Amino acid sequence: MAAYDSQAGTCLGIDLGGTGIKGAVVNREGELKYQLSVRTPVEEGREGILRALFSLITELMHEAQEPVAGIGIGSAGRIDPVTGTILAAANLPGCAGTPLAKLIHEKFGIPVHVDNDVNAAAIGELWAGALGDIQSFAFVALGTGVGGALVNEGRLIYGERGAAGEVGHMILKPGGTLCGCGQRGCLEQYVSGTALNRAAQAVHPEWNSHRLIQQCAEGHPAALEVIDQFVKDLSSALITLHNLLDPGAIVLGGGLTASSSVWWSRLEEALSAMSPKKSVTVRAAQAGNQAGMIGAAGLVFSRLT
Ligand SMILES: [Zn+2]
């Protein structure tokens, strides 16, 4: 097995999610040299999830064929980035309170950094995406829920409790739909995949968000109405982010961006209609589902120098 060497040219980058655990050997150029993924055994709870994670790390370290300098993990849930502890994670049953960085460090003996998966993906976009010279940006992940990360001059903004960038819980509609976070009217209730599924079913009981998007492409009036509301709601949040942060760009990632050819131009139109005097720059994420792995490795690399 590869041994620890702080000058080594590779780190492991791991994306720990509720569906799958993806990992890669990543070099200092942000290139993935070897990739592995396994299903997350959520039904086995914490012990099963840790077993799957440890065995993936062991195999990656074996495949690295050279010393590995550290292990970076982007995990679902709320993470304390200082201690690397999972504070809460609805999609990783039994894992709340797990001191993940400590457990991995004890087992493998090399530096470990654990961060939130959206933070890792944002750093992945910075490192390996298409941001050019932009160092300050907001990252918004439109998936089952809505995640966010804020990067200022190349560094993540964590806030007092590590929870900065919770874009999905900005209140868009006071008194609106109840959110899992306890508030009403959060952005996540209007522009996530879950929200689009709900809106699609309101149009037709057998539709989901994929069907809705298909129908938009075919010009179905009720489907287009839903998408127009979606881009207006999203624009409203993006304009708020722009005004708060003055970012070089707002990068949109997550599963919903796979359908963005249907709504991207509508989003740009809504942004300029709602904020005619400002130029709110939006970009599509480029590193795709590799962003989390690349960024997790980047975060641990940046702590080794
Ligand atoms: Zn909320």
mmCIF file with all atom_site columns, N, CA, C and O in Angstrom, residues 167-186:
data_model
loop_
_atom_site.group_PDB
_atom_site.id
_atom_site.type_symbol
_atom_site.label_atom_id
_atom_site.label_alt_id
_atom_site.label_comp_id
_atom_site.label_asym_id
_atom_site.label_entity_id
_atom_site.label_seq_id
_atom_site.pdbx_PDB_ins_code
_atom_site.Cartn_x
_atom_site.Cartn_y
_atom_site.Cartn_z
_atom_site.occupancy
_atom_site.B_iso_or_equiv
_atom_site.pdbx_formal_charge
_atom_site.auth_seq_id
_atom_site.auth_comp_id
_atom_site.auth_asym_id
_atom_site.auth_atom_id
_atom_site.pdbx_PDB_model_num
ATOM 1  N N  . VAL A 1 167 ? -28.079 28.569 0.496  1.00 0.00 ? 167 VAL A N  1
ATOM 2  C CA . VAL A 1 167 ? -28.906 29.326 -0.441 1.00 0.00 ? 167 VAL A CA 1
ATOM 3  C C  . VAL A 1 167 ? -30.340 28.781 -0.512 1.00 0.00 ? 167 VAL A C  1
ATOM 4  O O  . VAL A 1 167 ? -31.301 29.529 -0.636 1.00 0.00 ? 167 VAL A O  1
ATOM 5  N N  . GLY A 1 168 ? -30.467 27.461 -0.401 1.00 0.00 ? 168 GLY A N  1
ATOM 6  C CA . GLY A 1 168 ? -31.781 26.817 -0.530 1.00 0.00 ? 168 GLY A CA 1
ATOM 7  C C  . GLY A 1 168 ? -32.764 27.237 0.544  1.00 0.00 ? 168 GLY A C  1
ATOM 8  O O  . GLY A 1 168 ? -33.969 27.041 0.399  1.00 0.00 ? 168 GLY A O  1
ATOM 9  N N  . HIS A 1 169 ? -32.266 27.837 1.618  1.00 0.00 ? 169 HIS A N  1
ATOM 10 C CA . HIS A 1 169 ? -33.166 28.218 2.712  1.00 0.00 ? 169 HIS A CA 1
ATOM 11 C C  . HIS A 1 169 ? -33.316 29.724 2.858  1.00 0.00 ? 169 HIS A C  1
ATOM 12 O O  . HIS A 1 169 ? -33.732 30.225 3.906  1.00 0.00 ? 169 HIS A O  1
ATOM 13 N N  . MET A 1 170 ? -32.997 30.446 1.774  1.00 0.00 ? 170 MET A N  1
ATOM 14 C CA . MET A 1 170 ? -33.389 31.854 1.727  1.00 0.00 ? 170 MET A CA 1
ATOM 15 C C  . MET A 1 170 ? -34.909 31.840 1.568  1.00 0.00 ? 170 MET A C  1
ATOM 16 O O  . MET A 1 170 ? -35.452 31.047 0.782  1.00 0.00 ? 170 MET A O  1
ATOM 17 N N  . ILE A 1 171 ? -35.600 32.699 2.307  1.00 0.00 ? 171 ILE A N  1
ATOM 18 C CA . ILE A 1 171 ? -37.069 32.705 2.190  1.00 0.00 ? 171 ILE A CA 1
ATOM 19 C C  . ILE A 1 171 ? -37.475 33.491 0.947  1.00 0.00 ? 171 ILE A C  1
ATOM 20 O O  . ILE A 1 171 ? -37.200 34.675 0.813  1.00 0.00 ? 171 ILE A O  1
ATOM 21 N N  . LEU A 1 172 ? -38.102 32.746 0.031  1.00 0.00 ? 172 LEU A N  1
ATOM 22 C CA . LEU A 1 172 ? -38.539 33.343 -1.227 1.00 0.00 ? 172 LEU A CA 1
ATOM 23 C C  . LEU A 1 172 ? -39.986 33.817 -1.104 1.00 0.00 ? 172 LEU A C  1
ATOM 24 O O  . LEU A 1 172 ? -40.351 34.862 -1.628 1.00 0.00 ? 172 LEU A O  1
ATOM 25 N N  . LYS A 1 173 ? -40.806 33.027 -0.412 1.00 0.00 ? 173 LYS A N  1
ATOM 26 C CA . LYS A 1 173 ? -42.239 33.349 -0.295 1.00 0.00 ? 173 LYS A CA 1
ATOM 27 C C  . LYS A 1 173 ? -42.660 33.235 1.163  1.00 0.00 ? 173 LYS A C  1
ATOM 28 O O  . LYS A 1 173 ? -42.984 32.145 1.633  1.00 0.00 ? 173 LYS A O  1
ATOM 29 N N  . PRO A 1 174 ? -42.694 34.355 1.886  1.00 0.00 ? 174 PRO A N  1
ATOM 30 C CA . PRO A 1 174 ? -43.079 34.310 3.301  1.00 0.00 ? 174 PRO A CA 1
ATOM 31 C C  . PRO A 1 174 ? -44.435 33.618 3.472  1.00 0.00 ? 174 PRO A C  1
ATOM 32 O O  . PRO A 1 174 ? -45.360 33.884 2.712  1.00 0.00 ? 174 PRO A O  1
ATOM 33 N N  . GLY A 1 175 ? -44.500 32.698 4.432  1.00 0.00 ? 175 GLY A N  1
ATOM 34 C CA . GLY A 1 175 ? -45.764 31.983 4.676  1.00 0.00 ? 175 GLY A CA 1
ATOM 35 C C  . GLY A 1 175 ? -46.022 30.869 3.673  1.00 0.00 ? 175 GLY A C  1
ATOM 36 O O  . GLY A 1 175 ? -47.087 30.251 3.678  1.00 0.00 ? 175 GLY A O  1
ATOM 37 N N  . GLY A 1 176 ? -45.072 30.596 2.792  1.00 0.00 ? 176 GLY A N  1
ATOM 38 C CA . GLY A 1 176 ? -45.268 29.592 1.730  1.00 0.00 ? 176 GLY A CA 1
ATOM 39 C C  . GLY A 1 176 ? -45.114 28.163 2.228  1.00 0.00 ? 176 GLY A C  1
ATOM 40 O O  . GLY A 1 176 ? -45.324 27.870 3.409  1.00 0.00 ? 176 GLY A O  1
ATOM 41 N N  . THR A 1 177 ? -44.717 27.286 1.312  1.00 0.00 ? 177 THR A N  1
ATOM 42 C CA . THR A 1 177 ? -44.631 25.841 1.608  1.00 0.00 ? 177 THR A CA 1
ATOM 43 C C  . THR A 1 177 ? -43.670 25.576 2.771  1.00 0.00 ? 177 THR A C  1
ATOM 44 O O  . THR A 1 177 ? -42.579 26.142 2.829  1.00 0.00 ? 177 THR A O  1
ATOM 45 N N  . LEU A 1 178 ? -44.114 24.671 3.673  1.00 0.00 ? 178 LEU A N  1
ATOM 46 C CA . LEU A 1 178 ? -43.282 24.319 4.828  1.00 0.00 ? 178 LEU A CA 1
ATOM 47 C C  . LEU A 1 178 ? -42.056 23.534 4.360  1.00 0.00 ? 178 LEU A C  1
ATOM 48 O O  . LEU A 1 178 ? -42.160 22.624 3.558  1.00 0.00 ? 178 LEU A O  1
ATOM 49 N N  . CYS A 1 179 ? -40.905 23.929 4.884  1.00 0.00 ? 179 CYS A N  1
ATOM 50 C CA . CYS A 1 179 ? -39.635 23.301 4.505  1.00 0.00 ? 179 CYS A CA 1
ATOM 51 C C  . CYS A 1 179 ? -39.154 22.397 5.646  1.00 0.00 ? 179 CYS A C  1
ATOM 52 O O  . CYS A 1 179 ? -39.497 22.628 6.809  1.00 0.00 ? 179 CYS A O  1
ATOM 53 N N  . GLY A 1 180 ? -38.332 21.407 5.312  1.00 0.00 ? 180 GLY A N  1
ATOM 54 C CA . GLY A 1 180 ? -37.777 20.510 6.329  1.00 0.00 ? 180 GLY A CA 1
ATOM 55 C C  . GLY A 1 180 ? -36.956 21.239 7.379  1.00 0.00 ? 180 GLY A C  1
ATOM 56 O O  . GLY A 1 180 ? -36.741 20.730 8.478  1.00 0.00 ? 180 GLY A O  1
ATOM 57 N N  . CYS A 1 181 ? -36.495 22.450 7.069  1.00 0.00 ? 181 CYS A N  1
ATOM 58 C CA . CYS A 1 181 ? -35.658 23.203 8.009  1.00 0.00 ? 181 CYS A CA 1
ATOM 59 C C  . CYS A 1 181 ? -36.501 23.932 9.054  1.00 0.00 ? 181 CYS A C  1
ATOM 60 O O  . CYS A 1 181 ? -35.950 24.560 9.961  1.00 0.00 ? 181 CYS A O  1
ATOM 61 N N  . GLY A 1 182 ? -37.840 23.871 8.919  1.00 0.00 ? 182 GLY A N  1
ATOM 62 C CA . GLY A 1 182 ? -38.711 24.516 9.901  1.00 0.00 ? 182 GLY A CA 1
ATOM 63 C C  . GLY A 1 182 ? -39.254 25.861 9.438  1.00 0.00 ? 182 GLY A C  1
ATOM 64 O O  . GLY A 1 182 ? -40.209 26.374 10.018 1.00 0.00 ? 182 GLY A O  1
ATOM 65 N N  . GLN A 1 183 ? -38.649 26.428 8.401  1.00 0.00 ? 183 GLN A N  1
ATOM 66 C CA . GLN A 1 183 ? -39.157 27.707 7.871  1.00 0.00 ? 183 GLN A CA 1
ATOM 67 C C  . GLN A 1 183 ? -40.244 27.417 6.832  1.00 0.00 ? 183 GLN A C  1
ATOM 68 O O  . GLN A 1 183 ? -40.398 26.299 6.362  1.00 0.00 ? 183 GLN A O  1
ATOM 69 N N  . ARG A 1 184 ? -40.930 28.493 6.436  1.00 0.00 ? 184 ARG A N  1
ATOM 70 C CA . ARG A 1 184 ? -41.886 28.383 5.327  1.00 0.00 ? 184 ARG A CA 1
ATOM 71 C C  . ARG A 1 184 ? -41.388 29.212 4.154  1.00 0.00 ? 184 ARG A C  1
ATOM 72 O O  . ARG A 1 184 ? -40.840 30.277 4.334  1.00 0.00 ? 184 ARG A O  1
ATOM 73 N N  . GLY A 1 185 ? -41.629 28.686 2.953  1.00 0.00 ? 185 GLY A N  1
ATOM 74 C CA . GLY A 1 185 ? -41.371 29.467 1.742  1.00 0.00 ? 185 GLY A CA 1
ATOM 75 C C  . GLY A 1 185 ? -39.919 29.505 1.304  1.00 0.00 ? 185 GLY A C  1
ATOM 76 O O  . GLY A 1 185 ? -39.514 30.394 0.546  1.00 0.00 ? 185 GLY A O  1
ATOM 77 N N  . CYS A 1 186 ? -39.100 28.537 1.759  1.00 0.00 ? 186 CYS A N  1
ATOM 78 C CA . CYS A 1 186 ? -37.687 28.499 1.343  1.00 0.00 ? 186 CYS A CA 1
ATOM 79 C C  . CYS A 1 186 ? -37.560 28.271 -0.164 1.00 0.00 ? 186 CYS A C  1
ATOM 80 O O  . CYS A 1 186 ? -38.364 27.564 -0.775 1.00 0.00 ? 186 CYS A O  1
#
